[in-house]
């Protein structure tokens, strides 16, 4: 059965990589076959079986970065993922609040177990792979790629944003009350103009958006070798009809285009998307296992990069969106300009994901909105912009704004990872 070869009191990996690779980590018990007399005394030893040490399991995780992530997430509810864009190894995967897996060693006390399962922040769920959130404006990466590739907009297309957009008998707001004025694609990405993306979404329709979102890996598990990965959700017209019996409403496409509505994504999926944009469109299956080795160093198993798909867009479409993402951090009006670094160019996209639709004309100022109704904050990014070696996704539950809550964490992750490789002594010691 599942636990053959175990005895009561053995230590078993119950979570994450320890659970997945338990049979490698465990090793084999030693023992002796003996002959005993009637009183149970050993007369002679017939056979001795040496104990075998377990195999050494090496993960792709960068230890310094992983620890830094855990510190950065301390005190917030959320998750952070970092991936190397070129072939998909996971550099860090953190979920907060966390719990000490060692409390399970030798049996956990009732109080401890009760406090873990009754904790409203669910410390035992791994938000990086199980947390499903509306991606908010980070989804505009998809809308931009789809709009350009399908030819519904080009670099010259401009829409006027007065701060809202009237469609049917409803008014859809832009996050910027006074509006963005005249907007083309680069400004739309840099300043995250909702009105621009509403109109791109409207021209595309839900099913064309879904085609690109799914090709970029959203709406299905990434295939990382960890338990209980969530799949997220990318709606289509047929899906809604099946699920609710009600046809798709065109107005719903506007919400989808800015990452709201039925859309759901995990932090891992968004990191995979950021990595694919970073590396020129290749979507790798994220790897967490580097290798499994015998005690003497002999390699038993080694992970090979696995291509899971490609973002189906031309180089020029990708380059244009990447320029927009560079401007988000480095442009004069970029939504994440507060997170730029002196010595490393970061490209990224902020996002705010509404938890429930608050009343359209909610009179409450933001700081008076109860915490559990505040929006989640997102930031996806990669760096250095030119030849990226790290891609990240960060979500902070109820953090309100990607620029304020999530981007600073991503920036610190990038700094930690890239500055270990000495940039230049003078820059590395600079305070920022």
Tab-separated table of C-alpha atoms in Angstrom:
chain	number	residue	atom	x	y	z
A	1	UNK	CA	0.000	0.000	0.000
A	2	UNK	CA	0.896	3.666	0.188
A	3	UNK	CA	2.911	3.255	3.390
A	4	UNK	CA	4.434	-0.189	2.860
A	5	UNK	CA	7.890	-0.265	4.370
A	6	UNK	CA	6.960	2.268	7.036
A	7	UNK	CA	6.549	1.681	10.732
A	8	UNK	CA	4.615	3.658	13.259
A	9	UNK	CA	6.686	6.666	14.268
A	10	UNK	CA	8.511	7.051	10.933
A	11	UNK	CA	8.867	10.577	9.611
A	12	UNK	CA	6.954	11.221	6.399
A	13	UNK	CA	7.042	14.302	4.176
A	14	UNK	CA	3.485	15.628	4.163
A	15	UNK	CA	3.664	18.839	2.142
A	16	UNK	CA	5.197	20.306	-0.977
A	17	UNK	CA	8.395	18.833	-2.366
A	18	UNK	CA	8.937	16.689	0.727
A	19	UNK	CA	5.684	14.899	-0.017
A	20	UNK	CA	6.228	14.549	-3.742
A	21	UNK	CA	9.753	13.141	-3.385
A	22	UNK	CA	9.159	11.198	-0.149
A	23	UNK	CA	10.039	7.783	-1.625
A	24	UNK	CA	13.440	9.116	-2.741
A	25	UNK	CA	14.200	10.920	0.497
A	26	UNK	CA	13.320	7.996	2.712
A	27	UNK	CA	15.921	5.315	2.114
A	28	UNK	CA	15.599	1.719	3.346
A	29	UNK	CA	15.604	0.421	6.867
A	30	UNK	CA	18.425	-1.908	7.910
A	31	UNK	CA	17.839	-5.103	9.864
A	32	UNK	CA	19.130	-8.495	10.890
A	33	UNK	CA	17.666	-11.896	10.441
A	34	UNK	CA	18.434	-13.869	13.603
A	35	UNK	CA	17.833	-17.271	15.126
A	36	UNK	CA	16.451	-17.163	18.682
A	37	UNK	CA	15.970	-19.867	21.297
A	38	UNK	CA	12.786	-20.571	23.270
A	39	UNK	CA	13.573	-17.787	25.747
A	40	UNK	CA	13.881	-15.231	22.922
A	41	UNK	CA	17.650	-14.915	23.217
A	42	UNK	CA	19.636	-14.532	20.013
A	43	UNK	CA	21.582	-17.698	19.238
A	44	UNK	CA	23.131	-16.588	15.981
A	45	UNK	CA	22.861	-13.934	13.310
A	46	UNK	CA	21.837	-15.391	9.954
A	47	UNK	CA	21.897	-12.267	7.774
A	48	UNK	CA	22.535	-8.550	8.144
A	49	UNK	CA	20.934	-5.994	5.827
A	50	UNK	CA	22.644	-2.612	5.877
A	51	UNK	CA	20.396	0.447	6.075
A	52	UNK	CA	20.423	2.466	2.871
A	53	UNK	CA	20.480	6.250	3.088
A	54	UNK	CA	17.801	8.085	1.166
A	55	UNK	CA	18.668	9.788	-2.094
A	56	UNK	CA	19.666	13.431	-2.124
A	57	UNK	CA	16.994	15.545	-3.775
A	58	UNK	CA	18.238	18.886	-5.154
A	59	UNK	CA	15.701	21.596	-5.928
A	60	UNK	CA	16.046	24.487	-8.384
A	61	UNK	CA	15.246	26.934	-5.559
A	62	UNK	CA	17.786	29.707	-4.983
A	63	UNK	CA	18.210	29.612	-1.222
A	64	UNK	CA	19.131	33.271	-0.716
A	65	UNK	CA	16.183	34.443	-2.815
A	66	UNK	CA	13.750	32.016	-1.178
A	67	UNK	CA	14.677	33.247	2.301
A	68	UNK	CA	14.421	36.858	1.175
A	69	UNK	CA	10.922	36.199	-0.212
A	70	UNK	CA	9.806	34.722	3.063
A	71	UNK	CA	11.072	37.786	4.928
A	72	UNK	CA	9.429	40.160	2.419
A	73	UNK	CA	6.080	38.380	2.795
A	74	UNK	CA	6.274	38.317	6.576
A	75	UNK	CA	3.171	39.949	7.995
A	76	UNK	CA	1.261	40.032	4.700
A	77	UNK	CA	-1.150	37.519	3.215
A	78	UNK	CA	-0.021	36.635	-0.283
A	79	UNK	CA	2.480	34.821	-2.470
A	80	UNK	CA	5.585	35.346	-4.569
A	81	UNK	CA	7.093	33.239	-7.352
A	82	UNK	CA	10.349	33.677	-9.265
A	83	UNK	CA	11.315	31.747	-12.406
A	84	UNK	CA	14.344	31.726	-14.645
A	85	UNK	CA	12.812	32.612	-18.044
A	86	UNK	CA	15.206	30.658	-20.225
A	87	UNK	CA	14.138	27.160	-19.258
A	88	UNK	CA	11.629	27.361	-16.441
A	89	UNK	CA	13.375	26.428	-13.179
A	90	UNK	CA	11.657	27.879	-10.094
A	91	UNK	CA	14.013	30.172	-8.164
A	92	UNK	CA	11.612	30.934	-5.310
A	93	UNK	CA	8.089	29.948	-4.367
A	94	UNK	CA	6.673	31.448	-1.176
A	95	UNK	CA	3.242	31.660	0.378
A	96	UNK	CA	2.314	33.657	3.456
A	97	UNK	CA	1.321	33.121	6.189
A	98	UNK	CA	3.234	29.869	6.325
A	99	UNK	CA	3.650	27.224	8.998
A	100	UNK	CA	6.502	25.122	10.287
A	101	UNK	CA	6.310	21.687	8.678
A	102	UNK	CA	8.479	20.379	11.490
A	103	UNK	CA	5.554	20.751	13.902
A	104	UNK	CA	4.188	17.634	12.215
A	105	UNK	CA	7.270	15.587	13.084
A	106	UNK	CA	6.455	13.140	15.849
A	107	UNK	CA	2.783	14.068	15.789
A	108	UNK	CA	1.190	17.489	16.114
A	109	UNK	CA	-0.627	18.659	19.237
A	110	UNK	CA	-4.396	19.195	19.112
A	111	UNK	CA	-3.998	22.880	19.900
A	112	UNK	CA	-1.494	23.395	17.107
A	113	UNK	CA	-3.627	21.557	14.577
A	114	UNK	CA	-6.743	23.472	15.606
A	115	UNK	CA	-4.949	26.790	15.356
A	116	UNK	CA	-3.691	25.892	11.874
A	117	UNK	CA	-7.055	24.832	10.478
A	118	UNK	CA	-9.095	27.564	12.150
A	119	UNK	CA	-6.703	30.356	11.126
A	120	UNK	CA	-8.759	32.578	8.771
A	121	UNK	CA	-5.621	33.233	6.685
A	122	UNK	CA	-5.321	29.509	5.847
A	123	UNK	CA	-1.584	29.012	6.451
A	124	UNK	CA	-1.750	25.460	5.089
A	125	UNK	CA	-2.830	26.453	1.604
A	126	UNK	CA	0.017	27.206	-0.764
A	127	UNK	CA	-1.214	30.428	-2.358
A	128	UNK	CA	1.553	30.417	-4.981
A	129	UNK	CA	-0.008	27.398	-6.706
A	130	UNK	CA	-3.479	27.164	-5.135
A	131	UNK	CA	-4.496	30.801	-4.718
A	132	UNK	CA	-6.846	31.838	-7.552
A	133	UNK	CA	-7.249	35.577	-8.023
A	134	UNK	CA	-8.637	37.851	-10.701
A	135	UNK	CA	-5.404	38.965	-12.423
A	136	UNK	CA	-6.600	42.565	-12.698
A	137	UNK	CA	-4.521	44.797	-14.963
A	138	UNK	CA	-1.703	42.250	-15.269
A	139	UNK	CA	-4.101	40.577	-17.744
A	140	UNK	CA	-3.794	43.634	-20.007
A	141	UNK	CA	-0.578	41.987	-21.258
A	142	UNK	CA	-2.874	39.399	-22.907
A	143	UNK	CA	-5.349	42.010	-24.198
A	144	UNK	CA	-2.481	44.036	-25.706
A	145	UNK	CA	-0.851	41.013	-27.381
A	146	UNK	CA	-4.210	39.796	-28.744
A	147	UNK	CA	-5.325	43.232	-29.975
A	148	UNK	CA	-2.094	43.864	-31.892
A	149	UNK	CA	-1.779	40.346	-33.279
A	150	UNK	CA	-5.415	40.218	-34.432
A	151	UNK	CA	-5.025	43.640	-36.056
A	152	UNK	CA	-7.910	45.277	-34.184
A	153	UNK	CA	-5.402	47.978	-33.146
A	154	UNK	CA	-1.941	49.044	-34.269
A	155	UNK	CA	0.627	51.555	-33.027
A	156	UNK	CA	-1.376	54.459	-34.443
A	157	UNK	CA	-4.741	53.511	-32.933
A	158	UNK	CA	-5.798	56.059	-30.332
A	159	UNK	CA	-8.814	56.131	-28.042
A	160	UNK	CA	-9.855	59.095	-25.953
A	161	UNK	CA	-10.186	58.439	-22.226
A	162	UNK	CA	-12.317	60.952	-20.284
A	163	UNK	CA	-12.169	58.710	-17.202
A	164	UNK	CA	-15.043	56.436	-18.195
A	165	UNK	CA	-16.502	54.563	-21.155
A	166	UNK	CA	-20.173	54.306	-22.001
A	167	UNK	CA	-21.224	50.937	-23.399
A	168	UNK	CA	-24.837	49.821	-23.743
A	169	UNK	CA	-26.652	51.423	-20.860
A	170	UNK	CA	-23.725	51.267	-18.463
A	171	UNK	CA	-20.766	53.424	-17.660
A	172	UNK	CA	-17.458	51.596	-17.215
A	173	UNK	CA	-14.909	53.559	-15.241
A	174	UNK	CA	-11.218	54.076	-15.720
A	175	UNK	CA	-9.160	53.886	-12.528
A	176	UNK	CA	-8.049	57.464	-13.222
A	177	UNK	CA	-11.012	59.707	-12.486
A	178	UNK	CA	-9.929	62.615	-14.662
A	179	UNK	CA	-9.063	60.289	-17.534
A	180	UNK	CA	-5.903	59.742	-19.591
A	181	UNK	CA	-6.815	61.907	-22.582
A	182	UNK	CA	-5.709	60.577	-25.944
A	183	UNK	CA	-4.106	57.134	-25.570
A	184	UNK	CA	-2.217	54.769	-27.874
A	185	UNK	CA	-0.963	51.278	-27.022
A	186	UNK	CA	2.338	52.223	-25.324
A	187	UNK	CA	0.767	54.885	-23.137
A	188	UNK	CA	-2.125	52.507	-22.406
A	189	UNK	CA	0.256	49.863	-21.035
A	190	UNK	CA	2.477	52.374	-19.213
A	191	UNK	CA	-0.428	54.111	-17.481
A	192	UNK	CA	-2.745	51.073	-17.427
A	193	UNK	CA	-5.677	52.930	-19.039
A	194	UNK	CA	-8.868	50.889	-18.591
A	195	UNK	CA	-10.821	52.781	-21.256
A	196	UNK	CA	-8.258	51.848	-23.924
A	197	UNK	CA	-8.413	48.154	-23.007
A	198	UNK	CA	-12.221	48.116	-22.734
A	199	UNK	CA	-12.335	49.081	-26.404
A	200	UNK	CA	-9.661	46.591	-27.464
A	201	UNK	CA	-11.585	43.868	-25.627
A	202	UNK	CA	-14.850	44.900	-27.208
A	203	UNK	CA	-13.311	44.667	-30.698
A	204	UNK	CA	-11.778	41.261	-29.955
A	205	UNK	CA	-14.664	39.526	-28.188
A	206	UNK	CA	-14.364	37.019	-25.344
A	207	UNK	CA	-13.365	33.979	-27.401
A	208	UNK	CA	-10.428	35.596	-29.186
A	209	UNK	CA	-9.181	36.907	-25.825
A	210	UNK	CA	-9.540	33.408	-24.363
A	211	UNK	CA	-7.516	31.907	-27.230
A	212	UNK	CA	-4.484	34.079	-26.388
A	213	UNK	CA	-4.917	33.746	-22.619
A	214	UNK	CA	-4.978	29.963	-22.858
A	215	UNK	CA	-2.067	29.858	-25.269
A	216	UNK	CA	-0.129	31.871	-22.676
A	217	UNK	CA	-0.858	29.171	-20.097
A	218	UNK	CA	-3.790	30.680	-18.201
A	219	UNK	CA	-6.808	28.555	-17.323
A	220	UNK	CA	-4.969	25.252	-16.982
A	221	UNK	CA	-2.413	23.853	-14.527
A	222	UNK	CA	1.229	24.648	-15.369
A	223	UNK	CA	2.157	21.047	-14.625
A	224	UNK	CA	4.625	21.886	-11.855
A	225	UNK	CA	5.361	18.705	-9.937
A	226	UNK	CA	3.612	19.722	-6.696
A	227	UNK	CA	0.321	18.623	-5.176
A	228	UNK	CA	-3.071	20.218	-5.757
A	229	UNK	CA	-2.182	22.904	-8.258
A	230	UNK	CA	-5.219	25.046	-9.116
A	231	UNK	CA	-6.141	25.637	-12.764
A	232	UNK	CA	-7.502	29.186	-12.630
A	233	UNK	CA	-10.246	30.166	-15.061
A	234	UNK	CA	-10.369	31.726	-18.513
A	235	UNK	CA	-13.999	32.109	-19.591
A	236	UNK	CA	-15.415	31.626	-23.078
A	237	UNK	CA	-18.961	32.222	-24.322
A	238	UNK	CA	-19.609	28.455	-24.391
A	239	UNK	CA	-18.278	28.013	-20.848
A	240	UNK	CA	-20.694	30.603	-19.465
A	241	UNK	CA	-23.679	29.119	-21.292
A	242	UNK	CA	-22.772	25.671	-19.982
A	243	UNK	CA	-22.233	26.865	-16.465
A	244	UNK	CA	-25.098	29.327	-16.034
A	245	UNK	CA	-27.448	28.693	-18.945
A	246	UNK	CA	-27.209	32.404	-19.776
A	247	UNK	CA	-25.574	33.621	-23.023
A	248	UNK	CA	-22.429	35.774	-22.881
A	249	UNK	CA	-23.142	39.507	-22.557
A	250	UNK	CA	-20.912	41.833	-24.559
A	251	UNK	CA	-20.469	44.081	-21.539
A	252	UNK	CA	-18.829	41.167	-19.735
A	253	UNK	CA	-16.026	41.215	-22.297
A	254	UNK	CA	-15.083	44.699	-21.085
A	255	UNK	CA	-14.495	43.380	-17.555
A	256	UNK	CA	-12.549	40.404	-18.916
A	257	UNK	CA	-10.270	42.678	-20.977
A	258	UNK	CA	-8.987	44.369	-17.803
A	259	UNK	CA	-8.606	41.105	-15.883
A	260	UNK	CA	-11.820	41.263	-13.852
A	261	UNK	CA	-15.084	39.377	-14.288
A	262	UNK	CA	-14.775	35.603	-14.348
A	263	UNK	CA	-10.986	35.585	-14.868
A	264	UNK	CA	-8.883	33.746	-12.274
A	265	UNK	CA	-5.147	33.049	-12.250
A	266	UNK	CA	-2.574	31.695	-9.809
A	267	UNK	CA	0.671	33.542	-8.991
A	268	UNK	CA	2.596	30.647	-10.590
A	269	UNK	CA	0.641	31.004	-13.859
A	270	UNK	CA	1.334	34.727	-13.934
A	271	UNK	CA	5.047	34.135	-13.305
A	272	UNK	CA	5.061	31.646	-16.204
A	273	UNK	CA	3.380	34.294	-18.388
A	274	UNK	CA	5.962	36.931	-17.368
A	275	UNK	CA	8.766	34.457	-18.123
A	276	UNK	CA	7.319	33.665	-21.560
A	277	UNK	CA	7.045	37.347	-22.476
A	278	UNK	CA	10.593	37.842	-21.188
A	279	UNK	CA	12.184	35.052	-23.222
A	280	UNK	CA	10.510	35.837	-26.539
A	281	UNK	CA	7.300	33.825	-26.257
A	282	UNK	CA	8.353	30.350	-25.083
A	283	UNK	CA	6.292	28.880	-22.279
A	284	UNK	CA	8.208	26.330	-20.216
A	285	UNK	CA	6.721	23.911	-17.763
A	286	UNK	CA	7.998	25.215	-14.410
A	287	UNK	CA	10.514	22.839	-12.787
A	288	UNK	CA	11.216	22.554	-9.101
A	289	UNK	CA	13.438	19.469	-9.174
A	290	UNK	CA	17.032	19.913	-10.274
A	291	UNK	CA	18.249	16.358	-9.741
A	292	UNK	CA	18.084	13.283	-7.559
A	293	UNK	CA	21.458	11.819	-6.640
A	294	UNK	CA	22.691	8.772	-4.818
A	295	UNK	CA	24.762	9.297	-1.719
A	296	UNK	CA	27.958	8.928	-3.747
A	297	UNK	CA	26.902	11.733	-6.090
A	298	UNK	CA	25.788	9.495	-8.935
A	299	UNK	CA	22.880	11.145	-10.774
A	300	UNK	CA	19.696	9.100	-10.715
A	301	UNK	CA	17.364	11.619	-12.316
A	302	UNK	CA	17.865	15.063	-13.798
A	303	UNK	CA	15.247	17.555	-14.898
A	304	UNK	CA	15.256	18.683	-18.517
A	305	UNK	CA	13.515	21.891	-19.644
A	306	UNK	CA	10.138	21.118	-21.154
A	307	UNK	CA	8.477	23.438	-23.657
A	308	UNK	CA	4.761	23.603	-22.867
A	309	UNK	CA	3.701	26.015	-25.592
A	310	UNK	CA	4.322	29.334	-27.316
A	311	UNK	CA	2.576	32.668	-27.194
A	312	UNK	CA	1.221	32.803	-30.765
A	313	UNK	CA	2.311	36.339	-31.665
A	314	UNK	CA	4.865	37.895	-33.999
A	315	UNK	CA	8.160	39.304	-32.781
A	316	UNK	CA	7.001	42.858	-33.543
A	317	UNK	CA	3.849	42.432	-31.424
A	318	UNK	CA	5.923	41.064	-28.571
A	319	UNK	CA	8.541	43.814	-28.863
A	320	UNK	CA	5.883	46.505	-28.719
A	321	UNK	CA	4.248	45.083	-25.590
A	322	UNK	CA	7.685	44.625	-23.997
A	323	UNK	CA	8.464	48.295	-24.635
A	324	UNK	CA	5.199	49.170	-22.870
A	325	UNK	CA	6.175	46.947	-19.921
A	326	UNK	CA	9.562	48.656	-19.746
A	327	UNK	CA	7.767	52.023	-19.604
A	328	UNK	CA	5.546	50.849	-16.702
A	329	UNK	CA	8.651	50.975	-14.481
A	330	UNK	CA	10.916	53.384	-16.358
A	331	UNK	CA	8.518	55.839	-18.016
A	332	UNK	CA	7.670	59.300	-16.669
A	333	UNK	CA	4.094	58.251	-15.879
A	334	UNK	CA	4.597	54.507	-15.409
A	335	UNK	CA	2.328	52.984	-12.760
A	336	UNK	CA	5.357	51.302	-11.094
A	337	UNK	CA	7.894	54.107	-11.543
A	338	UNK	CA	8.398	54.074	-7.764
A	339	UNK	CA	9.990	50.631	-8.035
A	340	UNK	CA	12.774	51.343	-10.503
A	341	UNK	CA	16.378	50.484	-9.673
A	342	UNK	CA	19.428	52.560	-10.580
A	343	UNK	CA	21.501	49.723	-11.916
A	344	UNK	CA	18.966	47.202	-13.256
A	345	UNK	CA	16.184	47.826	-15.770
A	346	UNK	CA	12.947	46.158	-14.682
A	347	UNK	CA	9.909	45.653	-16.945
A	348	UNK	CA	6.539	44.819	-15.432
A	349	UNK	CA	2.824	45.334	-15.009
A	350	UNK	CA	0.850	46.404	-11.956
A	351	UNK	CA	-2.621	45.154	-11.191
A	352	UNK	CA	-5.457	45.708	-8.751
A	353	UNK	CA	-7.992	42.952	-8.528
A	354	UNK	CA	-11.426	43.741	-7.109
A	355	UNK	CA	-12.536	41.217	-4.535
A	356	UNK	CA	-16.254	41.826	-4.998
A	357	UNK	CA	-17.830	44.526	-7.057
A	358	UNK	CA	-18.088	47.332	-4.555
A	359	UNK	CA	-21.007	49.645	-5.138
A	360	UNK	CA	-20.372	51.729	-8.267
A	361	UNK	CA	-20.654	54.981	-6.343
A	362	UNK	CA	-19.257	53.741	-3.070
A	363	UNK	CA	-19.017	56.870	-0.910
A	364	UNK	CA	-16.383	55.287	1.332
A	365	UNK	CA	-12.865	56.621	0.876
A	366	UNK	CA	-10.363	53.826	0.294
A	367	UNK	CA	-8.871	53.861	3.792
A	368	UNK	CA	-12.336	53.328	5.321
A	369	UNK	CA	-13.103	50.213	3.299
A	370	UNK	CA	-12.886	47.170	5.582
A	371	UNK	CA	-9.687	45.210	4.946
A	372	UNK	CA	-11.423	42.044	3.707
A	373	UNK	CA	-13.189	43.985	0.940
A	374	UNK	CA	-10.084	45.778	-0.299
A	375	UNK	CA	-8.667	44.786	-3.653
A	376	UNK	CA	-5.724	42.420	-4.070
A	377	UNK	CA	-2.475	43.908	-5.343
A	378	UNK	CA	-0.504	42.300	-8.204
A	379	UNK	CA	2.818	42.860	-9.872
A	380	UNK	CA	4.423	40.724	-12.562
A	381	UNK	CA	7.894	41.607	-13.826
A	382	UNK	CA	11.155	40.472	-15.360
A	383	UNK	CA	14.721	41.811	-15.332
A	384	UNK	CA	17.100	42.912	-16.694
A	385	UNK	CA	14.738	44.177	-19.412
A	386	UNK	CA	17.166	43.447	-22.259
A	387	UNK	CA	18.309	39.913	-21.406
A	388	UNK	CA	16.068	38.767	-18.581
A	389	UNK	CA	17.367	36.170	-16.109
A	390	UNK	CA	14.504	36.363	-13.606
A	391	UNK	CA	10.711	36.688	-13.931
A	392	UNK	CA	8.466	37.202	-10.917
A	393	UNK	CA	4.826	37.415	-9.875
A	394	UNK	CA	3.679	38.800	-6.529
A	395	UNK	CA	0.172	39.019	-5.106
A	396	UNK	CA	-0.720	40.698	-1.806
A	397	UNK	CA	-4.253	39.952	-0.646
A	398	UNK	CA	-6.246	43.089	0.150
A	399	UNK	CA	-3.130	45.169	-0.573
A	400	UNK	CA	-5.196	47.597	-2.743
A	401	UNK	CA	-2.608	48.671	-5.324
A	402	UNK	CA	-0.009	46.728	-7.243
A	403	UNK	CA	2.265	49.747	-7.299
A	404	UNK	CA	2.191	50.202	-3.536
A	405	UNK	CA	1.960	46.694	-2.119
A	406	UNK	CA	3.248	44.168	-4.656
A	407	UNK	CA	5.811	45.999	-6.825
A	408	UNK	CA	8.177	46.860	-3.943
A	409	UNK	CA	8.347	43.146	-3.007
A	410	UNK	CA	9.100	42.176	-6.619
A	411	UNK	CA	11.744	44.885	-6.831
A	412	UNK	CA	13.481	43.571	-3.704
A	413	UNK	CA	13.364	40.012	-5.078
A	414	UNK	CA	14.961	41.127	-8.329
A	415	UNK	CA	17.574	43.155	-6.484
A	416	UNK	CA	18.431	40.245	-4.200
A	417	UNK	CA	18.816	37.814	-7.078
A	418	UNK	CA	20.690	40.003	-9.543
A	419	UNK	CA	22.976	41.847	-7.165
A	420	UNK	CA	24.480	38.677	-5.779
A	421	UNK	CA	26.201	38.563	-9.116
A	422	UNK	CA	28.290	41.667	-8.433
A	423	UNK	CA	27.138	44.547	-10.623
A	424	UNK	CA	29.892	46.925	-9.632
A	425	UNK	CA	31.023	47.607	-6.102
A	426	UNK	CA	30.073	51.256	-6.250
A	427	UNK	CA	26.465	50.544	-7.291
A	428	UNK	CA	26.027	47.589	-5.030
A	429	UNK	CA	26.732	49.637	-1.920
A	430	UNK	CA	24.468	52.483	-2.911
A	431	UNK	CA	21.499	52.905	-0.662
A	432	UNK	CA	18.111	52.985	-2.254
